[in-house]
Short mmCIF file of C-alpha atoms in Angstrom, two decimals:
data_model
loop_
_atom_site.label_atom_id
_atom_site.label_comp_id
_atom_site.label_asym_id
_atom_site.label_seq_id
_atom_site.Cartn_x
_atom_site.Cartn_y
_atom_site.Cartn_z
CA MET A 605 0.06 0.09 -0.23
CA SER A 606 2.98 2.29 -0.61
CA GLY A 607 1.84 5.92 -1.88
CA ILE A 608 3.66 9.60 -1.20
CA GLN A 609 1.52 11.94 1.19
CA SER A 610 3.60 15.04 1.23
CA ALA A 611 3.26 18.73 0.60
CA LEU A 612 6.91 19.21 0.05
CA HIS A 613 6.81 16.35 -3.13
CA PRO A 614 4.17 18.32 -5.26
CA ALA A 615 3.27 16.15 -8.16
CA GLY A 616 0.44 18.92 -9.58
CA VAL A 617 0.68 22.61 -10.42
CA GLN A 618 -1.63 23.38 -7.88
CA ALA A 619 0.98 21.35 -4.94
CA GLU A 620 3.85 23.64 -6.69
CA HIS A 621 2.41 26.67 -6.19
CA ILE A 622 1.32 25.54 -2.41
CA ALA A 623 5.29 24.12 -2.04
CA ARG A 624 6.63 27.74 -3.08
CA LEU A 625 4.04 29.85 -0.67
CA TRP A 626 5.59 27.33 2.15
CA ASP A 627 9.33 28.24 1.03
CA VAL A 628 9.06 31.48 1.15
CA PHE A 629 7.20 31.77 4.52
CA LEU A 630 9.75 29.10 6.12
CA TRP A 631 12.73 31.14 4.80
CA VAL A 632 11.28 34.44 6.12
CA SER A 633 10.43 33.05 9.03
CA VAL A 634 13.95 31.53 9.78
CA VAL A 635 15.31 34.75 9.07
CA VAL A 636 13.32 36.61 11.61
CA TYR A 637 13.89 34.08 14.41
CA VAL A 638 17.63 34.45 13.71
CA VAL A 639 17.28 37.77 13.77
CA VAL A 640 15.38 37.89 16.99
CA LEU A 641 17.89 35.94 18.87
CA ALA A 642 20.75 37.71 17.46
CA PHE A 643 19.40 41.18 18.77
CA LEU A 644 18.41 39.12 21.98
CA ALA A 645 21.64 37.67 22.50
CA ALA A 646 23.41 41.59 22.07
CA ALA A 647 21.01 42.78 24.57
CA LEU A 648 22.04 40.37 27.15
CA LEU A 649 25.54 40.61 26.54
CA ARG A 650 26.21 44.23 26.45
CA ARG A 651 26.97 46.77 29.19
CA ARG A 652 23.86 48.00 31.01
CA PRO A 653 23.68 52.14 31.00
CA GLU A 654 23.17 54.27 33.61
CA ILE A 655 19.25 54.68 33.95
CA VAL A 656 18.01 58.23 33.58
CA PRO A 657 14.63 58.74 34.57
CA ASN A 658 12.04 59.82 32.06
CA ALA A 659 14.96 59.78 29.50
CA VAL A 660 14.43 57.96 26.21
CA ASP A 661 17.16 57.51 23.98
CA PRO A 662 17.03 58.72 20.59
CA ARG A 663 18.73 55.46 19.21
CA VAL A 664 16.27 53.09 21.06
CA ARG A 665 13.31 55.11 19.27
CA SER A 666 14.77 55.03 16.25
CA ALA A 667 15.72 51.14 16.24
CA VAL A 668 11.99 50.54 17.49
CA SER A 669 10.53 52.52 14.52
CA ILE A 670 13.17 50.63 11.63
CA ALA A 671 11.65 47.09 13.51
CA ALA A 672 8.21 48.04 12.93
CA SER A 673 8.45 48.92 9.50
CA ILE A 674 10.07 46.20 8.09
CA THR A 675 7.95 43.96 10.40
CA VAL A 676 4.90 45.71 8.37
CA LEU A 677 6.74 45.39 5.13
CA THR A 678 7.29 41.38 5.97
CA LEU A 679 4.10 41.01 6.80
CA LEU A 680 2.86 42.75 3.96
CA GLY A 681 5.08 40.70 1.20
CA LEU A 682 3.61 37.40 3.28
CA ILE A 683 -0.20 38.66 2.77
CA THR A 684 0.98 39.40 -1.40
CA ALA A 685 2.72 35.92 -1.66
CA SER A 686 -0.58 34.18 -0.63
CA VAL A 687 -2.69 36.48 -2.64
CA PHE A 688 -0.92 35.54 -5.47
CA THR A 689 -0.73 32.04 -4.79
CA SER A 690 -4.57 32.01 -4.56
CA ARG A 691 -4.92 33.68 -7.24
CA SER A 692 -2.15 30.85 -9.36
CA ILE A 693 -4.37 28.03 -7.98
CA ALA A 694 -7.81 29.52 -8.83
CA SER A 695 -6.79 30.06 -12.43
CA VAL A 696 -6.46 26.13 -13.74
CA PRO A 697 -8.04 25.34 -16.73
CA GLU A 698 -11.07 23.95 -17.83
CA ALA A 699 -11.26 20.37 -16.25
CA ALA A 700 -11.67 17.36 -19.22
CA LEU A 701 -13.07 15.30 -15.98
CA GLN A 702 -15.59 15.18 -13.89
CA VAL A 703 -15.60 12.89 -11.06
CA GLY A 704 -18.05 12.90 -7.73
CA VAL A 705 -16.31 12.31 -4.70
CA TYR A 706 -18.35 11.70 -1.64
CA GLY A 707 -17.32 11.91 1.84
CA ARG A 708 -18.88 8.82 3.76
CA GLN A 709 -18.13 7.90 7.78
CA TRP A 710 -15.78 6.23 6.72
CA TRP A 711 -14.70 5.76 3.57
CA TRP A 712 -15.05 7.38 0.00
CA GLN A 713 -17.47 7.39 -2.65
CA VAL A 714 -15.77 7.77 -6.14
CA GLU A 715 -18.39 8.34 -9.10
CA TYR A 716 -17.14 8.75 -12.77
CA ASP A 717 -19.69 10.70 -14.71
CA ASP A 718 -20.88 10.61 -18.01
CA ARG A 719 -23.32 11.93 -20.22
CA ASP A 720 -24.42 8.37 -21.28
CA LYS A 721 -25.70 7.26 -17.85
CA SER A 722 -24.93 3.66 -18.98
CA LYS A 723 -21.35 4.50 -19.26
CA ARG A 724 -21.23 5.47 -15.30
CA PHE A 725 -19.62 3.57 -12.95
CA SER A 726 -18.39 3.79 -9.19
CA THR A 727 -15.64 2.57 -6.94
CA ALA A 728 -14.69 3.14 -3.53
CA ASN A 729 -11.46 4.83 -1.99
CA GLU A 730 -9.14 5.08 -5.17
CA LEU A 731 -9.52 7.79 -7.58
CA THR A 732 -8.17 7.03 -11.10
CA ILE A 733 -6.93 10.22 -13.09
CA PRO A 734 -4.85 10.68 -16.43
CA VAL A 735 -1.61 12.11 -15.99
CA GLY A 736 -1.37 15.87 -17.02
CA VAL A 737 -5.29 16.08 -17.45
CA PRO A 738 -7.49 18.78 -15.46
CA VAL A 739 -9.97 16.82 -13.38
CA THR A 740 -12.51 18.89 -11.73
CA LEU A 741 -13.93 17.09 -8.18
CA HIS A 742 -17.33 17.60 -6.92
CA LEU A 743 -16.99 17.03 -3.56
CA GLN A 744 -20.06 16.38 -1.15
CA SER A 745 -20.94 14.90 2.73
CA SER A 746 -24.25 12.92 3.59
CA ASP A 747 -23.41 12.67 6.85
CA VAL A 748 -20.70 15.42 8.84
CA ILE A 749 -17.81 17.34 7.59
CA HIS A 750 -15.15 15.79 6.13
CA SER A 751 -12.13 17.26 3.93
CA PHE A 752 -10.41 16.09 1.33
CA TRP A 753 -6.82 16.27 0.86
CA VAL A 754 -3.91 14.59 -0.95
CA PRO A 755 -0.81 16.91 -0.03
CA ASN A 756 0.80 16.61 -3.29
CA LEU A 757 -2.00 17.54 -5.80
CA HIS A 758 -4.03 20.24 -3.81
CA GLY A 759 -4.67 21.98 -0.70
CA LYS A 760 -7.61 20.75 1.63
CA ARG A 761 -11.52 21.38 0.32
CA ASP A 762 -14.18 21.00 3.30
CA LEU A 763 -16.91 18.71 2.44
CA ILE A 764 -20.22 20.59 4.15
CA PRO A 765 -23.28 18.46 4.28
CA GLY A 766 -25.91 20.13 2.37
CA LYS A 767 -23.52 21.82 0.36
CA ARG A 768 -21.55 21.20 -3.16
CA THR A 769 -18.18 22.30 -3.57
CA THR A 770 -15.11 21.84 -6.20
CA LEU A 771 -11.86 21.02 -6.46
CA THR A 772 -9.89 20.48 -9.53
CA ILE A 773 -6.20 18.89 -9.39
CA ARG A 774 -4.18 17.83 -11.82
CA ALA A 775 -1.42 15.26 -11.65
CA ASP A 776 2.29 16.06 -13.81
CA LYS A 777 4.08 12.95 -12.95
CA PRO A 778 2.58 9.17 -12.99
CA GLY A 779 2.61 7.78 -9.16
CA VAL A 780 0.36 6.75 -6.08
CA TYR A 781 -0.68 9.42 -4.11
CA ARG A 782 -1.82 8.86 -1.01
CA GLY A 783 -5.05 11.23 0.40
CA GLN A 784 -6.72 11.72 4.15
CA CYS A 785 -9.79 13.09 5.39
CA ALA A 786 -8.33 16.34 7.26
CA GLU A 787 -11.10 17.26 9.27
CA PHE A 788 -12.37 15.02 12.53
CA CYS A 789 -15.04 13.15 11.20
CA GLY A 790 -15.74 10.65 14.27
CA TYR A 791 -14.36 7.75 15.83
CA GLN A 792 -12.44 6.06 12.70
CA HIS A 793 -11.59 9.43 11.12
CA ALA A 794 -7.84 8.48 10.99
CA LYS A 795 -8.81 5.44 9.00
CA MET A 796 -10.41 7.50 6.12
CA ALA A 797 -7.45 7.18 3.62
CA LEU A 798 -7.92 7.79 -0.05
CA TRP A 799 -5.16 6.61 -2.99
CA VAL A 800 -4.85 8.99 -6.34
CA ASN A 801 -3.60 6.88 -8.66
CA ALA A 802 -2.08 9.00 -11.83
CA VAL A 803 -1.40 6.67 -15.07
CA PRO A 804 -0.71 8.12 -18.40
CA ALA A 805 -3.69 8.61 -20.90
CA VAL A 806 -3.93 5.17 -22.99
CA GLU A 807 -3.26 3.27 -19.71
CA TYR A 808 -6.54 5.27 -17.98
CA ALA A 809 -8.88 4.66 -20.93
CA GLN A 810 -8.17 1.06 -20.66
CA TRP A 811 -9.08 1.46 -16.55
CA VAL A 812 -12.53 3.13 -17.66
CA GLU A 813 -13.37 0.87 -20.35
CA SER A 814 -12.80 -2.17 -17.82
CA SER A 815 -14.27 -0.43 -15.12
CA ARG A 816 -17.46 -0.07 -16.89
CA ARG A 817 -18.02 -3.48 -17.43
CA PRO A 818 -20.09 -5.92 -14.97
CA SER A 819 -18.31 -8.47 -12.31
CA LYS A 820 -16.81 -11.30 -13.74
CA VAL A 821 -18.87 -14.53 -14.46
CA PRO A 822 -17.81 -16.90 -11.91
CA SER A 823 -15.51 -19.61 -13.33
CA THR A 824 -14.95 -22.53 -11.21
CA PRO A 825 -16.75 -24.31 -8.47
CA GLN A 826 -15.34 -22.39 -5.77
CA GLU A 827 -15.79 -19.30 -7.04
CA ARG A 828 -19.89 -20.20 -7.86
CA LYS A 829 -19.79 -21.54 -4.47
CA GLY A 830 -18.79 -18.05 -3.04
CA GLN A 831 -20.73 -15.85 -4.98
CA GLN A 832 -23.96 -18.17 -4.09
CA ILE A 833 -22.50 -17.22 0.11
CA PHE A 834 -22.21 -13.54 -0.97
CA MET A 835 -26.16 -13.53 -2.60
CA SER A 836 -27.70 -15.35 0.26
CA SER A 837 -26.18 -13.36 2.85
CA PRO A 838 -27.05 -9.20 3.96
CA CYS A 839 -23.87 -8.16 1.88
CA PRO A 840 -26.72 -7.24 -1.14
CA LEU A 841 -28.70 -5.51 0.97
CA CYS A 842 -25.85 -3.11 1.34
CA HIS A 843 -23.27 -3.43 -1.46
CA THR A 844 -23.78 -3.60 -5.15
CA ILE A 845 -22.12 -5.99 -7.75
CA GLN A 846 -22.72 -5.07 -11.25
CA GLY A 847 -24.17 -8.21 -12.85
CA THR A 848 -26.10 -9.58 -9.86
CA ASP A 849 -29.01 -8.61 -8.12
CA ALA A 850 -26.44 -7.32 -5.35
CA ASN A 851 -28.02 -3.23 -5.66
CA GLY A 852 -27.18 -1.88 -2.50
CA LYS A 853 -26.16 1.68 -2.14
CA THR A 854 -25.30 2.16 1.27
CA ALA A 855 -21.45 0.77 1.21
CA PRO A 856 -18.88 0.13 -1.42
CA ASP A 857 -19.47 -0.95 -5.04
CA LEU A 858 -17.86 -4.30 -5.04
CA THR A 859 -17.82 -4.67 -8.68
CA HIS A 860 -14.56 -4.47 -8.90
CA PHE A 861 -13.13 -4.87 -5.46
CA ALA A 862 -9.97 -7.27 -6.17
CA SER A 863 -8.45 -4.55 -8.22
CA ARG A 864 -8.09 -2.31 -5.26
CA ARG A 865 -4.88 -2.08 -3.14
CA SER A 866 -6.68 -1.41 0.41
CA ILE A 867 -9.70 -2.89 2.56
CA ALA A 868 -11.49 -0.24 4.35
CA ALA A 869 -10.46 3.07 3.19
CA GLY A 870 -6.89 2.04 3.48
CA THR A 871 -6.84 0.37 6.82
CA LEU A 872 -5.44 -2.91 5.15
CA PRO A 873 -4.06 -4.22 2.33
CA ASN A 874 -6.08 -5.83 -0.03
CA ARG A 875 -5.20 -9.34 0.58
CA ARG A 876 -6.66 -13.14 1.12
CA GLY A 877 -6.03 -13.22 4.92
CA PHE A 878 -6.62 -9.72 5.63
CA LEU A 879 -9.91 -9.74 3.69
CA ALA A 880 -11.19 -13.28 5.67
CA GLY A 881 -10.33 -11.42 9.09
CA TRP A 882 -12.48 -8.06 8.04
CA ILE A 883 -15.37 -10.54 6.47
CA LEU A 884 -15.45 -12.36 10.03
CA ASP A 885 -15.15 -9.16 12.40
CA SER A 886 -14.84 -5.72 10.75
CA GLN A 887 -15.14 -4.30 14.13
CA HIS A 888 -12.29 -5.61 15.57
CA VAL A 889 -10.20 -3.78 12.56
CA LYS A 890 -12.33 -0.59 12.59
CA PRO A 891 -14.52 -0.31 15.59
CA GLY A 892 -17.48 1.41 14.90
CA ASN A 893 -17.70 1.07 11.32
CA PHE A 894 -21.04 0.57 10.11
CA MET A 895 -20.44 -3.79 8.59
CA PRO A 896 -21.93 -5.85 11.34
CA PRO A 897 -19.67 -9.09 11.86
CA MET A 898 -20.39 -11.89 9.63
CA VAL A 899 -21.56 -14.98 11.09
CA LEU A 900 -20.55 -17.79 8.35
CA GLU A 901 -20.41 -21.77 8.61
CA GLN A 902 -17.38 -23.76 8.69
CA GLY A 903 -16.25 -23.90 5.08
CA GLU A 904 -17.52 -20.72 3.94
CA VAL A 905 -14.91 -18.17 4.22
CA GLU A 906 -12.66 -19.60 1.54
CA PRO A 907 -15.44 -19.89 -1.26
CA LEU A 908 -16.36 -16.46 -0.44
CA VAL A 909 -13.06 -14.67 -0.47
CA THR A 910 -11.98 -16.66 -3.23
CA TYR A 911 -14.87 -15.16 -5.14
CA LEU A 912 -14.03 -11.53 -4.07
CA GLU A 913 -10.88 -12.23 -5.12
CA SER A 914 -11.74 -13.19 -8.51
CA LEU A 915 -13.81 -9.62 -9.12
CA ARG A 916 -11.61 -7.54 -11.10
#
């Protein structure tokens, strides 16, 4: 599940503007800190002059005036740099892609829009985008305040319940970038991660084409048995698997579940042993989530896991 998460390693134009502003604030703060310590040391080491009541040294008055002027000019410079950065971030080209991102407790639902409704599809906790193409994210929350933040690509943007907001990102370098909910949203706030997969345009087109297809039809007895176990359990009430009768809307879409790199919004790697543990007792892994423990008979776990692992 390795991925980059650092505002100091920008991979997009918006993040580069933010990183440059960070550098400006950092070095100005360093200079101010050093100068203040130097004057403090000089004041402590110098000989104390004889104190004359009601007398003000002209040199002190001049020094205070100069220091105040420099402080005002420094603050104005930082404000100017911040304003120009905000304008640079806001002046992005028109986005070629429109993607809906919904914050849930505690996972991310990602909807890929299209004028043709039959070509729309959904995934969870992973956002795949083409390199060099602006993507406008339409951010919404259906429960509490969340905050979408992928440090390598852009700054934070809050998701307020009942309010729709947008954020345009552009990845200029291929890679996997980790995002995180940056607003405390409840018990499992810390385990609400998101992966952004920035891939070349050709690879992205192939991914979209495969994502629009229904789920893989079980091809082995073990997979067929696993599908039967899944469909006879409470799972279809919450989850969707395109091409089956499972059409739940309150939990992540599992149509291509096996293609994802993690389980439970970045909590666990998507591997067989972790998946089995998550199915049997998700509350042990991520207490407070809305997936109840599964009650399975002996010999049902293996087929169910095998079926889920076939959904690519």
